[in-house]
Amino acid sequence: MRERRRFIRIPENAPITYEIMDNPETGEHFTKDISLGGIRFFIHHFVPVNSFLRIKLFLKKITFYFEALVRVAWIRRDPHGDRYEIGVEFINIPQEAVEHLIEYIKSILSLIGTS
């Protein structure tokens, strides 16, 4: 089977805060993985696909955080809790954050022996 993803994902348990645009709901949780294209994490509220969120992601391993606008690509209820797993794609991300993500992902891949 051919891989559909355009970007390599790495496992990442990083703190993330989110604000649902046009909605007073906010929250914080932890990521499951990250790529140059987006993030997978948990959220406390159902959000329709194609909704926009403003996120703050904290990469503690490199002491860096950034804010970005993301779009919900998919969402599903977590069968093990009262939350949702969500996949978002970056819509507006600062160039400095892109550069840090590239270097961070490269460093993780070199540690696990993947190129």
Short mmCIF file of N, CA and C in Angstrom, two decimals, residues 28-91:
data_model
loop_
_atom_site.label_atom_id
_atom_site.label_comp_id
_atom_site.label_asym_id
_atom_site.label_seq_id
_atom_site.Cartn_x
_atom_site.Cartn_y
_atom_site.Cartn_z
N GLU A 28 -6.29 22.91 26.57
CA GLU A 28 -4.89 22.51 26.45
C GLU A 28 -4.80 21.01 26.60
N HIS A 29 -3.82 20.45 25.96
CA HIS A 29 -3.64 18.99 25.97
C HIS A 29 -2.20 18.70 25.56
N PHE A 30 -1.95 17.48 25.03
CA PHE A 30 -0.63 17.09 24.56
C PHE A 30 -0.74 16.53 23.15
N THR A 31 0.29 16.75 22.36
CA THR A 31 0.31 16.22 20.99
C THR A 31 0.61 14.73 21.01
N LYS A 32 0.24 14.06 19.92
CA LYS A 32 0.62 12.66 19.71
C LYS A 32 1.74 12.58 18.70
N ASP A 33 1.66 13.39 17.65
CA ASP A 33 2.74 13.48 16.67
C ASP A 33 2.68 14.81 15.95
N ILE A 34 3.77 15.07 15.23
CA ILE A 34 3.92 16.36 14.54
C ILE A 34 4.67 16.13 13.24
N SER A 35 4.37 16.97 12.26
CA SER A 35 5.09 16.95 10.99
C SER A 35 5.17 18.40 10.50
N LEU A 36 5.81 18.58 9.37
CA LEU A 36 5.86 19.92 8.78
C LEU A 36 4.49 20.34 8.25
N GLY A 37 3.59 19.38 8.08
CA GLY A 37 2.27 19.69 7.55
C GLY A 37 1.21 19.91 8.60
N GLY A 38 1.42 19.37 9.81
CA GLY A 38 0.39 19.52 10.83
C GLY A 38 0.69 18.74 12.09
N ILE A 39 -0.36 18.59 12.90
CA ILE A 39 -0.22 18.01 14.23
C ILE A 39 -1.42 17.10 14.50
N ARG A 40 -1.18 16.04 15.27
CA ARG A 40 -2.26 15.21 15.79
C ARG A 40 -2.24 15.37 17.30
N PHE A 41 -3.40 15.67 17.88
CA PHE A 41 -3.48 15.84 19.32
C PHE A 41 -4.91 15.57 19.80
N PHE A 42 -5.11 15.70 21.08
CA PHE A 42 -6.44 15.52 21.67
C PHE A 42 -7.06 16.88 21.97
N ILE A 43 -8.38 16.90 21.94
CA ILE A 43 -9.13 18.12 22.17
C ILE A 43 -10.34 17.75 23.03
N HIS A 44 -10.81 18.68 23.84
CA HIS A 44 -11.91 18.40 24.76
C HIS A 44 -13.29 18.60 24.14
N HIS A 45 -13.37 19.29 23.01
CA HIS A 45 -14.65 19.64 22.40
C HIS A 45 -14.73 19.12 20.97
N PHE A 46 -15.93 18.74 20.55
CA PHE A 46 -16.10 18.38 19.14
C PHE A 46 -15.98 19.65 18.30
N VAL A 47 -15.23 19.56 17.21
CA VAL A 47 -15.04 20.66 16.27
C VAL A 47 -15.27 20.11 14.87
N PRO A 48 -16.12 20.73 14.08
CA PRO A 48 -16.35 20.21 12.73
C PRO A 48 -15.10 20.27 11.85
N VAL A 49 -14.99 19.33 10.92
CA VAL A 49 -13.92 19.36 9.92
C VAL A 49 -13.98 20.69 9.20
N ASN A 50 -12.82 21.21 8.84
CA ASN A 50 -12.62 22.50 8.17
C ASN A 50 -12.75 23.70 9.09
N SER A 51 -12.93 23.47 10.40
CA SER A 51 -12.91 24.57 11.37
C SER A 51 -11.48 25.05 11.54
N PHE A 52 -11.33 26.28 12.01
CA PHE A 52 -10.01 26.85 12.24
C PHE A 52 -9.75 27.00 13.74
N LEU A 53 -8.52 26.72 14.12
CA LEU A 53 -8.08 26.88 15.49
C LEU A 53 -6.78 27.68 15.49
N ARG A 54 -6.59 28.43 16.56
CA ARG A 54 -5.29 29.07 16.79
C ARG A 54 -4.63 28.23 17.87
N ILE A 55 -3.41 27.76 17.58
CA ILE A 55 -2.72 26.91 18.53
C ILE A 55 -1.42 27.55 19.00
N LYS A 56 -0.97 27.13 20.17
CA LYS A 56 0.37 27.42 20.67
C LYS A 56 0.99 26.08 20.98
N LEU A 57 2.12 25.81 20.36
CA LEU A 57 2.82 24.55 20.55
C LEU A 57 4.14 24.80 21.25
N PHE A 58 4.41 24.01 22.29
CA PHE A 58 5.62 24.16 23.09
C PHE A 58 6.52 22.95 22.89
N LEU A 59 7.65 23.15 22.24
CA LEU A 59 8.62 22.06 22.05
C LEU A 59 9.69 22.20 23.13
N LYS A 60 9.48 21.49 24.23
CA LYS A 60 10.35 21.64 25.40
C LYS A 60 11.78 21.16 25.13
N LYS A 61 11.93 20.15 24.28
CA LYS A 61 13.26 19.59 24.03
C LYS A 61 14.21 20.61 23.40
N ILE A 62 13.64 21.59 22.68
CA ILE A 62 14.50 22.62 22.08
C ILE A 62 14.14 24.01 22.62
N THR A 63 13.34 24.06 23.66
CA THR A 63 12.92 25.29 24.30
C THR A 63 12.44 26.31 23.27
N PHE A 64 11.41 25.92 22.54
CA PHE A 64 10.85 26.78 21.51
C PHE A 64 9.34 26.62 21.49
N TYR A 65 8.65 27.74 21.29
CA TYR A 65 7.21 27.64 21.11
C TYR A 65 6.80 28.56 19.99
N PHE A 66 5.67 28.26 19.38
CA PHE A 66 5.16 29.12 18.32
C PHE A 66 3.64 29.05 18.29
N GLU A 67 3.06 30.06 17.67
CA GLU A 67 1.63 30.11 17.44
C GLU A 67 1.38 29.92 15.95
N ALA A 68 0.24 29.30 15.63
CA ALA A 68 -0.10 29.07 14.22
C ALA A 68 -1.61 28.96 14.07
N LEU A 69 -2.07 29.22 12.88
CA LEU A 69 -3.45 28.98 12.51
C LEU A 69 -3.49 27.62 11.84
N VAL A 70 -4.45 26.77 12.26
CA VAL A 70 -4.57 25.42 11.70
C VAL A 70 -6.01 25.16 11.28
N ARG A 71 -6.16 24.19 10.36
CA ARG A 71 -7.49 23.77 9.90
C ARG A 71 -7.70 22.31 10.28
N VAL A 72 -8.88 21.99 10.79
CA VAL A 72 -9.21 20.62 11.18
C VAL A 72 -9.36 19.78 9.91
N ALA A 73 -8.51 18.76 9.77
CA ALA A 73 -8.58 17.85 8.63
C ALA A 73 -9.47 16.64 8.93
N TRP A 74 -9.43 16.17 10.19
CA TRP A 74 -10.27 15.06 10.63
C TRP A 74 -10.41 15.10 12.14
N ILE A 75 -11.46 14.45 12.63
CA ILE A 75 -11.70 14.37 14.07
C ILE A 75 -12.46 13.08 14.36
N ARG A 76 -12.13 12.43 15.49
CA ARG A 76 -12.86 11.23 15.90
C ARG A 76 -12.86 11.14 17.42
N ARG A 77 -13.95 10.57 17.94
CA ARG A 77 -14.08 10.41 19.39
C ARG A 77 -13.08 9.37 19.87
N ASP A 78 -12.41 9.67 20.98
CA ASP A 78 -11.49 8.72 21.60
C ASP A 78 -12.32 7.68 22.36
N PRO A 79 -12.21 6.40 22.00
CA PRO A 79 -13.03 5.39 22.67
C PRO A 79 -12.63 5.16 24.13
N HIS A 80 -11.49 5.72 24.56
CA HIS A 80 -10.99 5.49 25.92
C HIS A 80 -11.17 6.69 26.83
N GLY A 81 -11.95 7.68 26.41
CA GLY A 81 -12.11 8.84 27.26
C GLY A 81 -13.12 9.83 26.71
N ASP A 82 -13.28 10.90 27.45
CA ASP A 82 -14.23 11.94 27.08
C ASP A 82 -13.49 13.05 26.34
N ARG A 83 -12.95 12.71 25.19
CA ARG A 83 -12.18 13.67 24.38
C ARG A 83 -12.22 13.21 22.93
N TYR A 84 -11.61 14.01 22.07
CA TYR A 84 -11.55 13.71 20.65
C TYR A 84 -10.10 13.74 20.20
N GLU A 85 -9.76 12.85 19.29
CA GLU A 85 -8.46 12.90 18.63
C GLU A 85 -8.67 13.71 17.36
N ILE A 86 -7.72 14.58 17.06
CA ILE A 86 -7.91 15.53 15.97
C ILE A 86 -6.62 15.64 15.15
N GLY A 87 -6.77 15.78 13.86
CA GLY A 87 -5.64 16.02 12.97
C GLY A 87 -5.84 17.38 12.32
N VAL A 88 -4.84 18.23 12.44
CA VAL A 88 -4.94 19.58 11.88
C VAL A 88 -3.78 19.83 10.94
N GLU A 89 -4.02 20.68 9.95
CA GLU A 89 -2.95 21.07 9.04
C GLU A 89 -2.63 22.55 9.25
N PHE A 90 -1.35 22.87 9.14
CA PHE A 90 -0.93 24.25 9.29
C PHE A 90 -1.47 25.08 8.13
N ILE A 91 -2.05 26.22 8.45
CA ILE A 91 -2.53 27.17 7.44
C ILE A 91 -1.60 28.38 7.41
#
